GROMACS .gro file of C-alpha atoms in nm:
model
  454
    1MET     CA    1  -2.065  -0.821   1.450
    2THR     CA    2  -2.105  -0.459   1.338
    3ALA     CA    3  -1.849  -0.201   1.235
    4THR     CA    4  -1.730   0.008   1.528
    5ALA     CA    5  -1.815   0.377   1.538
    6GLY     CA    6  -1.460   0.449   1.650
    7GLY     CA    7  -1.346   0.612   1.968
    8ALA     CA    8  -1.637   0.442   2.146
    9SER     CA    9  -1.915   0.626   1.957
   10LEU     CA   10  -1.764   0.856   1.695
   11PRO     CA   11  -2.034   1.013   1.474
   12GLN     CA   12  -1.983   0.930   1.108
   13GLU     CA   13  -2.003   1.284   0.976
   14ARG     CA   14  -1.778   1.557   0.843
   15ARG     CA   15  -1.758   1.855   1.076
   16VAL     CA   16  -1.541   2.162   1.018
   17VAL     CA   17  -1.555   2.405   1.313
   18THR     CA   18  -1.217   2.580   1.279
   19ALA     CA   19  -0.966   2.650   1.008
   20ILE     CA   20  -0.768   2.335   0.930
   21PRO     CA   21  -0.531   2.302   1.107
   22GLY     CA   22  -0.706   2.462   1.403
   23PRO     CA   23  -0.546   2.654   1.692
   24LYS     CA   24  -0.488   2.352   1.916
   25SER     CA   25  -0.328   2.160   1.631
   26GLN     CA   26  -0.109   2.462   1.559
   27GLU     CA   27   0.004   2.469   1.922
   28LEU     CA   28   0.090   2.100   1.906
   29GLN     CA   29   0.268   2.153   1.576
   30ALA     CA   30   0.493   2.411   1.741
   31ARG     CA   31   0.580   2.156   2.010
   32ARG     CA   32   0.635   1.892   1.744
   33LEU     CA   33   0.877   2.116   1.549
   34ALA     CA   34   1.083   2.163   1.865
   35ALA     CA   35   1.094   1.794   1.959
   36VAL     CA   36   1.054   1.578   1.646
   37ALA     CA   37   1.321   1.539   1.378
   38GLY     CA   38   1.254   1.754   1.073
   39GLY     CA   39   1.289   1.459   0.839
   40VAL     CA   40   0.965   1.312   0.971
   41GLY     CA   41   0.693   1.475   0.764
   42SER     CA   42   0.313   1.482   0.781
   43VAL     CA   43   0.060   1.519   0.503
   44LEU     CA   44  -0.167   1.735   0.718
   45PRO     CA   45  -0.062   1.865   1.062
   46VAL     CA   46  -0.392   1.810   1.241
   47PHE     CA   47  -0.353   1.617   1.564
   48THR     CA   48  -0.589   1.323   1.607
   49THR     CA   49  -0.787   1.245   1.920
   50ARG     CA   50  -1.021   0.973   1.790
   51ALA     CA   51  -1.075   0.788   1.464
   52GLY     CA   52  -1.296   0.514   1.334
   53GLY     CA   53  -1.524   0.414   1.051
   54GLY     CA   54  -1.463   0.673   0.781
   55VAL     CA   55  -1.361   0.975   0.993
   56ILE     CA   56  -1.076   1.124   1.193
   57GLU     CA   57  -1.149   1.369   1.477
   58ASP     CA   58  -0.885   1.626   1.571
   59VAL     CA   59  -0.802   1.817   1.890
   60ASP     CA   60  -1.002   2.118   1.770
   61GLY     CA   61  -1.323   1.918   1.728
   62ASN     CA   62  -1.305   1.892   1.350
   63SER     CA   63  -1.414   1.562   1.198
   64LEU     CA   64  -1.244   1.484   0.868
   65ILE     CA   65  -1.351   1.231   0.606
   66ASP     CA   66  -1.068   0.982   0.578
   67PHE     CA   67  -0.956   0.893   0.225
   68GLY     CA   68  -0.613   0.781   0.347
   69SER     CA   69  -0.657   0.500   0.605
   70GLY     CA   70  -0.311   0.575   0.742
   71ILE     CA   71  -0.178   0.478   0.396
   72ALA     CA   72  -0.393   0.166   0.359
   73VAL     CA   73  -0.338   0.051   0.718
   74THR     CA   74  -0.677   0.099   0.885
   75SER     CA   75  -0.880  -0.086   0.622
   76VAL     CA   76  -1.109  -0.225   0.894
   77GLY     CA   77  -1.135   0.119   1.054
   78ALA     CA   78  -0.906   0.277   1.312
   79SER     CA   79  -1.081   0.116   1.612
   80ALA     CA   80  -1.244  -0.200   1.481
   81GLU     CA   81  -1.429  -0.387   1.757
   82ALA     CA   82  -1.257  -0.721   1.701
   83VAL     CA   83  -0.911  -0.561   1.686
   84VAL     CA   84  -0.970  -0.367   2.007
   85ARG     CA   85  -1.125  -0.668   2.183
   86ARG     CA   86  -0.851  -0.913   2.095
   87ALA     CA   87  -0.561  -0.671   2.145
   88SER     CA   88  -0.700  -0.557   2.481
   89ALA     CA   89  -0.732  -0.914   2.602
   90GLN     CA   90  -0.375  -0.984   2.498
   91LEU     CA   91  -0.250  -0.668   2.671
   92ALA     CA   92  -0.403  -0.794   2.993
   93ASP     CA   93  -0.220  -1.127   2.962
   94PHE     CA   94   0.127  -1.018   2.849
   95THR     CA   95   0.276  -0.761   2.614
   96HIS     CA   96   0.595  -0.937   2.510
   97THR     CA   97   0.819  -1.236   2.562
   98CYS     CA   98   1.004  -1.233   2.227
   99PHE     CA   99   0.896  -1.524   2.009
  100MET     CA  100   1.261  -1.623   1.973
  101VAL     CA  101   1.285  -1.669   2.351
  102THR     CA  102   0.951  -1.821   2.454
  103PRO     CA  103   0.690  -1.852   2.177
  104TYR     CA  104   0.313  -1.806   2.199
  105GLU     CA  105   0.007  -1.927   2.011
  106GLY     CA  106  -0.092  -1.594   1.851
  107TYR     CA  107   0.215  -1.591   1.627
  108VAL     CA  108   0.138  -1.944   1.509
  109GLU     CA  109  -0.229  -1.856   1.450
  110VAL     CA  110  -0.137  -1.560   1.229
  111CYS     CA  111   0.097  -1.779   1.024
  112GLU     CA  112  -0.179  -2.038   0.987
  113GLU     CA  113  -0.421  -1.770   0.864
  114LEU     CA  114  -0.165  -1.640   0.614
  115ALA     CA  115  -0.118  -1.992   0.477
  116LYS     CA  116  -0.495  -2.014   0.419
  117LEU     CA  117  -0.544  -1.667   0.272
  118THR     CA  118  -0.249  -1.619   0.039
  119PRO     CA  119  -0.267  -1.749  -0.321
  120GLY     CA  120  -0.178  -2.111  -0.401
  121ASP     CA  121  -0.257  -2.447  -0.245
  122HIS     CA  122   0.105  -2.550  -0.185
  123ALA     CA  123   0.255  -2.593   0.162
  124LYS     CA  124   0.337  -2.251   0.307
  125LYS     CA  125   0.519  -2.105   0.602
  126SER     CA  126   0.554  -1.749   0.733
  127ALA     CA  127   0.785  -1.533   0.940
  128LEU     CA  128   0.658  -1.220   1.115
  129PHE     CA  129   0.826  -0.881   1.140
  130ASN     CA  130   0.747  -0.519   1.229
  131SER     CA  131   0.724  -0.322   0.905
  132GLY     CA  132   0.687  -0.358   0.531
  133ALA     CA  133   1.047  -0.266   0.464
  134GLU     CA  134   1.161  -0.530   0.709
  135ALA     CA  135   0.944  -0.789   0.535
  136VAL     CA  136   1.093  -0.702   0.195
  137GLU     CA  137   1.449  -0.719   0.331
  138ASN     CA  138   1.381  -1.062   0.475
  139ALA     CA  139   1.224  -1.180   0.150
  140VAL     CA  140   1.551  -1.092  -0.022
  141LYS     CA  141   1.749  -1.277   0.247
  142ILE     CA  142   1.530  -1.584   0.206
  143ALA     CA  143   1.550  -1.578  -0.174
  144ARG     CA  144   1.929  -1.547  -0.166
  145ALA     CA  145   1.959  -1.830   0.084
  146TYR     CA  146   1.738  -2.053  -0.131
  147THR     CA  147   1.890  -1.979  -0.473
  148LYS     CA  148   2.250  -1.918  -0.365
  149ARG     CA  149   2.239  -1.617  -0.598
  150GLN     CA  150   2.273  -1.245  -0.528
  151ALA     CA  151   2.104  -1.026  -0.791
  152VAL     CA  152   1.760  -0.874  -0.725
  153VAL     CA  153   1.540  -0.733  -1.001
  154VAL     CA  154   1.289  -0.454  -0.935
  155PHE     CA  155   1.085  -0.221  -1.155
  156ASP     CA  156   1.045   0.140  -1.260
  157HIS     CA  157   0.806   0.332  -1.033
  158GLY     CA  158   0.833   0.070  -0.758
  159TYR     CA  159   0.846   0.148  -0.387
  160HIS     CA  160   0.965  -0.101  -0.124
  161GLY     CA  161   1.072   0.096   0.184
  162ARG     CA  162   1.313   0.336   0.352
  163THR     CA  163   1.588   0.110   0.489
  164ASN     CA  164   1.918   0.094   0.303
  165LEU     CA  165   1.836  -0.216   0.099
  166THR     CA  166   1.476  -0.115   0.033
  167MET     CA  167   1.584   0.234  -0.073
  168ALA     CA  168   1.799   0.062  -0.333
  169LEU     CA  169   1.493  -0.133  -0.446
  170THR     CA  170   1.278   0.184  -0.458
  171ALA     CA  171   1.269   0.381  -0.782
  172LYS     CA  172   1.188   0.735  -0.667
  173ASN     CA  173   1.469   0.959  -0.548
  174MET     CA  174   1.286   1.236  -0.363
  175PRO     CA  175   1.196   1.212  -0.079
  176TYR     CA  176   1.293   0.849  -0.025
  177LYS     CA  177   1.655   0.823  -0.139
  178HIS     CA  178   1.799   1.170  -0.184
  179GLY     CA  179   2.121   1.217   0.013
  180PHE     CA  180   2.110   0.877   0.182
  181GLY     CA  181   2.343   0.669  -0.036
  182PRO     CA  182   2.546   0.467  -0.108
  183PHE     CA  183   2.287   0.194  -0.140
  184ALA     CA  184   2.300  -0.184  -0.130
  185PRO     CA  185   2.455  -0.348  -0.440
  186GLU     CA  186   2.326  -0.615  -0.679
  187VAL     CA  187   1.992  -0.440  -0.740
  188TYR     CA  188   1.878  -0.398  -1.101
  189ARG     CA  189   1.580  -0.200  -1.235
  190VAL     CA  190   1.379  -0.285  -1.547
  191PRO     CA  191   1.068  -0.135  -1.715
  192VAL     CA  192   0.716  -0.189  -1.584
  193ALA     CA  193   0.399  -0.201  -1.795
  194TYR     CA  194   0.268   0.152  -1.729
  195GLY     CA  195  -0.018   0.150  -1.980
  196TYR     CA  196  -0.110   0.519  -1.967
  197ARG     CA  197   0.244   0.624  -2.057
  198TRP     CA  198   0.349   0.334  -2.282
  199PRO     CA  199   0.475   0.477  -2.615
  200THR     CA  200   0.279   0.237  -2.840
  201GLY     CA  201  -0.039   0.243  -2.633
  202PRO     CA  202  -0.185   0.040  -2.348
  203GLU     CA  203  -0.299  -0.240  -2.580
  204ASN     CA  204   0.064  -0.326  -2.658
  205CYS     CA  205   0.205  -0.251  -2.315
  206GLY     CA  206   0.190  -0.588  -2.138
  207ALA     CA  207   0.366  -0.787  -2.409
  208GLU     CA  208   0.620  -0.520  -2.501
  209ALA     CA  209   0.714  -0.424  -2.147
  210SER     CA  210   0.762  -0.784  -2.034
  211ALA     CA  211   0.975  -0.856  -2.343
  212GLN     CA  212   1.190  -0.551  -2.270
  213ALA     CA  213   1.228  -0.640  -1.903
  214ILE     CA  214   1.322  -1.002  -1.977
  215ASP     CA  215   1.568  -0.895  -2.247
  216MET     CA  216   1.738  -0.655  -2.006
  217ILE     CA  217   1.762  -0.923  -1.736
  218ASN     CA  218   1.915  -1.174  -1.977
  219LYS     CA  219   2.162  -0.928  -2.128
  220GLN     CA  220   2.263  -0.713  -1.833
  221ILE     CA  221   2.245  -0.957  -1.541
  222GLY     CA  222   2.199  -1.312  -1.661
  223ALA     CA  223   1.894  -1.501  -1.542
  224GLU     CA  224   2.117  -1.757  -1.373
  225ASN     CA  225   2.243  -1.484  -1.137
  226VAL     CA  226   1.902  -1.355  -1.025
  227ALA     CA  227   1.781  -1.454  -0.679
  228ALA     CA  228   1.451  -1.267  -0.682
  229ILE     CA  229   1.216  -1.058  -0.891
  230ILE     CA  230   1.015  -0.823  -0.668
  231ILE     CA  231   0.709  -0.628  -0.780
  232GLU     CA  232   0.398  -0.468  -0.636
  233PRO     CA  233   0.097  -0.617  -0.820
  234VAL     CA  234  -0.047  -0.264  -0.802
  235LEU     CA  235   0.237  -0.015  -0.766
  236GLY     CA  236   0.161   0.208  -0.469
  237GLU     CA  237   0.381   0.513  -0.415
  238GLY     CA  238   0.470   0.508  -0.785
  239GLY     CA  239   0.116   0.614  -0.873
  240PHE     CA  240  -0.125   0.321  -0.824
  241ILE     CA  241  -0.009   0.178  -1.154
  242GLU     CA  242  -0.180  -0.146  -1.256
  243PRO     CA  243   0.068  -0.335  -1.477
  244ALA     CA  244  -0.095  -0.394  -1.815
  245LYS     CA  245  -0.259  -0.732  -1.855
  246GLY     CA  246  -0.020  -1.011  -1.940
  247PHE     CA  247   0.284  -0.844  -1.785
  248LEU     CA  248   0.275  -1.016  -1.448
  249PRO     CA  249   0.205  -1.366  -1.588
  250ALA     CA  250   0.497  -1.325  -1.830
  251MET     CA  251   0.732  -1.223  -1.548
  252VAL     CA  252   0.615  -1.513  -1.331
  253LYS     CA  253   0.674  -1.761  -1.614
  254PHE     CA  254   1.022  -1.621  -1.673
  255ALA     CA  255   1.101  -1.652  -1.302
  256ASN     CA  256   0.968  -2.008  -1.283
  257ASP     CA  257   1.159  -2.112  -1.595
  258ASN     CA  258   1.485  -1.981  -1.454
  259GLY     CA  259   1.472  -2.081  -1.088
  260ILE     CA  260   1.412  -1.722  -0.973
  261VAL     CA  261   1.204  -1.652  -0.663
  262PHE     CA  262   0.906  -1.434  -0.760
  263VAL     CA  263   0.810  -1.198  -0.477
  264ALA     CA  264   0.476  -1.014  -0.472
  265ASP     CA  265   0.502  -0.703  -0.254
  266GLU     CA  266   0.142  -0.675  -0.131
  267ILE     CA  267   0.220  -0.439   0.155
  268GLN     CA  268  -0.015  -0.165   0.030
  269SER     CA  269  -0.246  -0.373  -0.191
  270GLY     CA  270  -0.315  -0.670   0.035
  271PHE     CA  271  -0.597  -0.769   0.272
  272CYS     CA  272  -0.910  -0.684   0.071
  273ARG     CA  273  -0.783  -0.344  -0.043
  274THR     CA  274  -0.838  -0.421  -0.412
  275GLY     CA  275  -1.156  -0.624  -0.369
  276GLN     CA  276  -0.961  -0.949  -0.340
  277TRP     CA  277  -0.759  -1.076  -0.048
  278PHE     CA  278  -0.449  -1.002  -0.255
  279ALA     CA  279  -0.408  -0.799  -0.573
  280CYS     CA  280  -0.205  -1.068  -0.749
  281GLU     CA  281  -0.517  -1.286  -0.759
  282ASP     CA  282  -0.655  -1.065  -1.040
  283GLU     CA  283  -0.451  -1.252  -1.304
  284GLY     CA  284  -0.417  -1.576  -1.111
  285ILE     CA  285  -0.061  -1.504  -1.004
  286VAL     CA  286   0.081  -1.743  -0.744
  287PRO     CA  287   0.398  -1.586  -0.604
  288ASP     CA  288   0.675  -1.786  -0.443
  289LEU     CA  289   0.689  -1.531  -0.161
  290ILE     CA  290   0.444  -1.260  -0.064
  291THR     CA  291   0.520  -0.967   0.167
  292THR     CA  292   0.244  -0.810   0.375
  293ALA     CA  293   0.210  -0.535   0.635
  294LYS     CA  294  -0.012  -0.221   0.650
  295GLY     CA  295  -0.367  -0.363   0.652
  296ILE     CA  296  -0.273  -0.686   0.830
  297ALA     CA  297  -0.339  -0.579   1.191
  298GLY     CA  298  -0.585  -0.290   1.202
  299GLY     CA  299  -0.318  -0.032   1.279
  300LEU     CA  300  -0.082  -0.231   1.499
  301PRO     CA  301   0.274  -0.281   1.369
  302LEU     CA  302   0.303  -0.620   1.204
  303ALA     CA  303   0.443  -0.754   0.878
  304ALA     CA  304   0.503  -1.095   0.726
  305VAL     CA  305   0.680  -1.294   0.460
  306THR     CA  306   0.474  -1.592   0.350
  307GLY     CA  307   0.576  -1.844   0.089
  308ARG     CA  308   0.653  -2.191  -0.030
  309ALA     CA  309   0.764  -2.398   0.266
  310GLU     CA  310   1.084  -2.518   0.100
  311ILE     CA  311   1.188  -2.161   0.020
  312MET     CA  312   1.094  -2.024   0.362
  313ASP     CA  313   1.297  -2.300   0.527
  314ALA     CA  314   1.612  -2.216   0.330
  315ALA     CA  315   1.739  -1.974   0.594
  316HIS     CA  316   1.933  -2.137   0.877
  317PRO     CA  317   1.783  -2.143   1.230
  318GLY     CA  318   1.840  -1.804   1.390
  319GLY     CA  319   1.884  -1.636   1.052
  320LEU     CA  320   1.539  -1.477   1.061
  321GLY     CA  321   1.369  -1.288   1.340
  322GLY     CA  322   1.388  -0.972   1.547
  323THR     CA  323   1.314  -0.873   1.903
  324TYR     CA  324   0.964  -0.739   1.837
  325GLY     CA  325   0.877  -0.941   1.527
  326GLY     CA  326   0.531  -1.091   1.567
  327ASN     CA  327   0.462  -0.906   1.891
  328PRO     CA  328   0.172  -1.080   2.070
  329VAL     CA  329  -0.050  -0.771   2.086
  330ALA     CA  330   0.001  -0.705   1.714
  331CYS     CA  331  -0.076  -1.071   1.639
  332ALA     CA  332  -0.400  -1.042   1.834
  333GLY     CA  333  -0.485  -0.731   1.634
  334ALA     CA  334  -0.419  -0.919   1.310
  335LEU     CA  335  -0.654  -1.198   1.408
  336GLY     CA  336  -0.917  -0.937   1.488
  337ALA     CA  337  -0.863  -0.760   1.155
  338ILE     CA  338  -0.897  -1.086   0.960
  339GLU     CA  339  -1.212  -1.169   1.158
  340THR     CA  340  -1.355  -0.829   1.062
  341MET     CA  341  -1.265  -0.870   0.696
  342ARG     CA  342  -1.443  -1.202   0.679
  343GLU     CA  343  -1.752  -1.110   0.878
  344LEU     CA  344  -1.813  -0.775   0.706
  345ASP     CA  345  -1.721  -0.906   0.358
  346LEU     CA  346  -1.471  -0.627   0.308
  347ASN     CA  347  -1.380  -0.761  -0.036
  348GLY     CA  348  -1.738  -0.693  -0.138
  349LYS     CA  349  -1.728  -0.349   0.023
  350ALA     CA  350  -1.406  -0.265  -0.163
  351LYS     CA  351  -1.569  -0.356  -0.493
  352ARG     CA  352  -1.864  -0.131  -0.414
  353ILE     CA  353  -1.626   0.155  -0.329
  354GLU     CA  354  -1.462   0.106  -0.670
  355GLU     CA  355  -1.800   0.113  -0.843
  356VAL     CA  356  -1.900   0.440  -0.675
  357MET     CA  357  -1.564   0.612  -0.708
  358LYS     CA  358  -1.491   0.519  -1.068
  359GLY     CA  359  -1.841   0.613  -1.175
  360ARG     CA  360  -1.817   0.957  -1.014
  361LEU     CA  361  -1.458   1.017  -1.127
  362THR     CA  362  -1.532   0.920  -1.487
  363THR     CA  363  -1.813   1.175  -1.498
  364LEU     CA  364  -1.578   1.433  -1.348
  365GLN     CA  365  -1.309   1.350  -1.604
  366GLU     CA  366  -1.555   1.422  -1.885
  367LYS     CA  367  -1.663   1.751  -1.725
  368LEU     CA  368  -1.300   1.862  -1.695
  369ALA     CA  369  -1.208   1.789  -2.057
  370ASP     CA  370  -1.181   2.165  -2.127
  371HIS     CA  371  -1.048   2.272  -1.785
  372ALA     CA  372  -0.812   2.568  -1.825
  373THR     CA  373  -0.531   2.442  -1.602
  374CYS     CA  374  -0.574   2.073  -1.535
  375ARG     CA  375  -0.740   1.757  -1.657
  376ILE     CA  376  -0.767   1.397  -1.539
  377GLY     CA  377  -0.549   1.197  -1.773
  378ASP     CA  378  -0.614   0.855  -1.622
  379ILE     CA  379  -0.840   0.690  -1.365
  380ARG     CA  380  -0.704   0.362  -1.237
  381GLY     CA  381  -0.683   0.114  -0.955
  382ARG     CA  382  -0.909  -0.152  -0.811
  383GLY     CA  383  -1.132  -0.179  -0.508
  384ALA     CA  384  -1.062   0.095  -0.256
  385MET     CA  385  -0.721   0.165  -0.411
  386ILE     CA  386  -0.817   0.426  -0.671
  387ALA     CA  387  -0.617   0.712  -0.823
  388ILE     CA  388  -0.641   0.991  -1.076
  389GLU     CA  389  -0.337   1.107  -1.271
  390LEU     CA  390  -0.341   1.482  -1.336
  391VAL     CA  391  -0.191   1.624  -1.655
  392LYS     CA  392  -0.167   1.960  -1.825
  393PRO     CA  393  -0.432   2.047  -2.084
  394GLY     CA  394  -0.365   1.916  -2.433
  395SER     CA  395  -0.088   1.679  -2.327
  396LYS     CA  396   0.018   1.400  -2.094
  397ASP     CA  397   0.270   1.625  -1.921
  398PRO     CA  398   0.253   1.560  -1.545
  399ASN     CA  399   0.083   1.829  -1.338
  400PRO     CA  400   0.216   1.800  -0.983
  401GLU     CA  401   0.118   2.160  -0.907
  402ALA     CA  402  -0.246   2.072  -0.962
  403ALA     CA  403  -0.218   1.762  -0.743
  404GLY     CA  404  -0.076   1.968  -0.458
  405ALA     CA  405  -0.336   2.241  -0.498
  406LEU     CA  406  -0.622   1.991  -0.507
  407ALA     CA  407  -0.499   1.811  -0.197
  408LYS     CA  408  -0.470   2.142  -0.012
  409ALA     CA  409  -0.823   2.244  -0.119
  410CYS     CA  410  -0.965   1.910  -0.003
  411HIS     CA  411  -0.788   1.935   0.333
  412ALA     CA  412  -0.935   2.281   0.394
  413GLU     CA  413  -1.284   2.135   0.346
  414GLY     CA  414  -1.227   1.845   0.584
  415LEU     CA  415  -1.131   1.567   0.342
  416LEU     CA  416  -0.799   1.389   0.394
  417VAL     CA  417  -0.646   1.284   0.060
  418LEU     CA  418  -0.294   1.178  -0.033
  419THR     CA  419  -0.073   1.242  -0.334
  420CYS     CA  420   0.172   0.999  -0.489
  421GLY     CA  421   0.338   0.912  -0.819
  422THR     CA  422   0.691   0.924  -0.955
  423TYR     CA  423   0.605   1.268  -1.097
  424GLY     CA  424   0.404   1.380  -0.793
  425ASN     CA  425   0.093   1.426  -1.006
  426VAL     CA  426  -0.138   1.154  -0.874
  427LEU     CA  427  -0.417   1.188  -0.619
  428ARG     CA  428  -0.474   0.852  -0.451
  429PHE     CA  429  -0.778   0.746  -0.256
  430LEU     CA  430  -0.756   0.480   0.016
  431PRO     CA  431  -1.076   0.507   0.220
  432PRO     CA  432  -1.135   0.259   0.501
  433LEU     CA  433  -1.329  -0.036   0.366
  434VAL     CA  434  -1.593   0.025   0.634
  435ILE     CA  435  -1.665   0.384   0.522
  436GLY     CA  436  -2.033   0.469   0.475
  437GLU     CA  437  -2.149   0.540   0.123
  438ASP     CA  438  -2.282   0.880   0.227
  439LEU     CA  439  -1.935   0.985   0.346
  440LEU     CA  440  -1.780   0.839   0.033
  441ASN     CA  441  -2.003   1.049  -0.189
  442GLU     CA  442  -1.956   1.358   0.026
  443GLY     CA  443  -1.581   1.319  -0.017
  444LEU     CA  444  -1.623   1.292  -0.392
  445ASP     CA  445  -1.837   1.609  -0.385
  446ILE     CA  446  -1.547   1.788  -0.214
  447ILE     CA  447  -1.302   1.664  -0.477
  448GLU     CA  448  -1.528   1.791  -0.754
  449GLY     CA  449  -1.559   2.128  -0.583
  450ALA     CA  450  -1.184   2.150  -0.539
  451PHE     CA  451  -1.132   2.127  -0.914
  452ALA     CA  452  -1.359   2.427  -0.955
  453ARG     CA  453  -1.137   2.632  -0.722
  454ILE     CA  454  -0.794   2.570  -0.875
   0.00000   0.00000   0.00000
């Protein structure tokens, strides 16, 4: 099997033929503003006609290098052959029955694959849903049913969704929470091991942050009242923060010692994104529950909670589900995405992307040491989940203005990049794992040139 070119035969090249956005995209944007709620934003208002491999083609004929993957969704490309083949075959058979009414094999097959792929050799079961936020909400439901406790512990800089409960779990106010409260109760936030900004340095961060977090849980909540501890093994929207080494194992041990369900939120970091099937494998973490979505189905809406069979079975029959959860077409897409990941060794490709990107970005960081307005304070992430944190010269003060200006400069040159971070000062790079190395390097050339223009 070979990687699809996308949109039947989409050339893997950057092509800028109009201003970005072009006139046809601007016309569509005017229609969008009249018809779509203002609260639904877009990073870049270019309207897509085809996408695949490492590029997105818009209505004006521009072809953009894709360093976003639909926020880590199209890891196998936006039109992977196996995803298209399997989903098309399923469409021809039936689009929906509702698994809770009459089940079908595809749902079971996806759950079987998740049991094989997720960390740990214990007996596992899964339940399928539509979105990452829905998966996280159901993980909380399952943990509460199993422990008969209510409190949920989350972390600084964490992001878990936009529903009422997951907004409560999410750390960042704007744009995710502002004006939408009150939020769900019994949610408690503790420090995370953010090495770059830890007061005593990254070498002390893992031990000190875990000790602080555990002390706060014991004093302010009581371990015996905690149903679940939920964390992203690499924090996504918060700035691609890798918790300092030792932090996650310490939190897992604390959870295990106190009968707390440890939940790894792998919605952005899962399915080969970090060069491993799941980011928590980096330190040998075996979560009790793991939530997945985004990269699971090649762009089709699917999410899952997978975990220890005895925990997953704690909810009463009928307590989990949803009309569209585990839709048969999305399940077919997931099986195609997993097939692609295996056959193209996308873990290996993610590691190569990391090698190229970190090498180039480290050289750029050194060149920008004396930049008048901006410097790269930190380069972090794993696999094809890489970020640079931008700070003001001579300090670690966040520089969100530079992040915004750099993103805008990249967009104008035909490179789609995303910002993130609690302080809005992080550029994150999430290229499709099937991107060609020539496009990858061309994108990095554009980033380097953008620094010269701000």
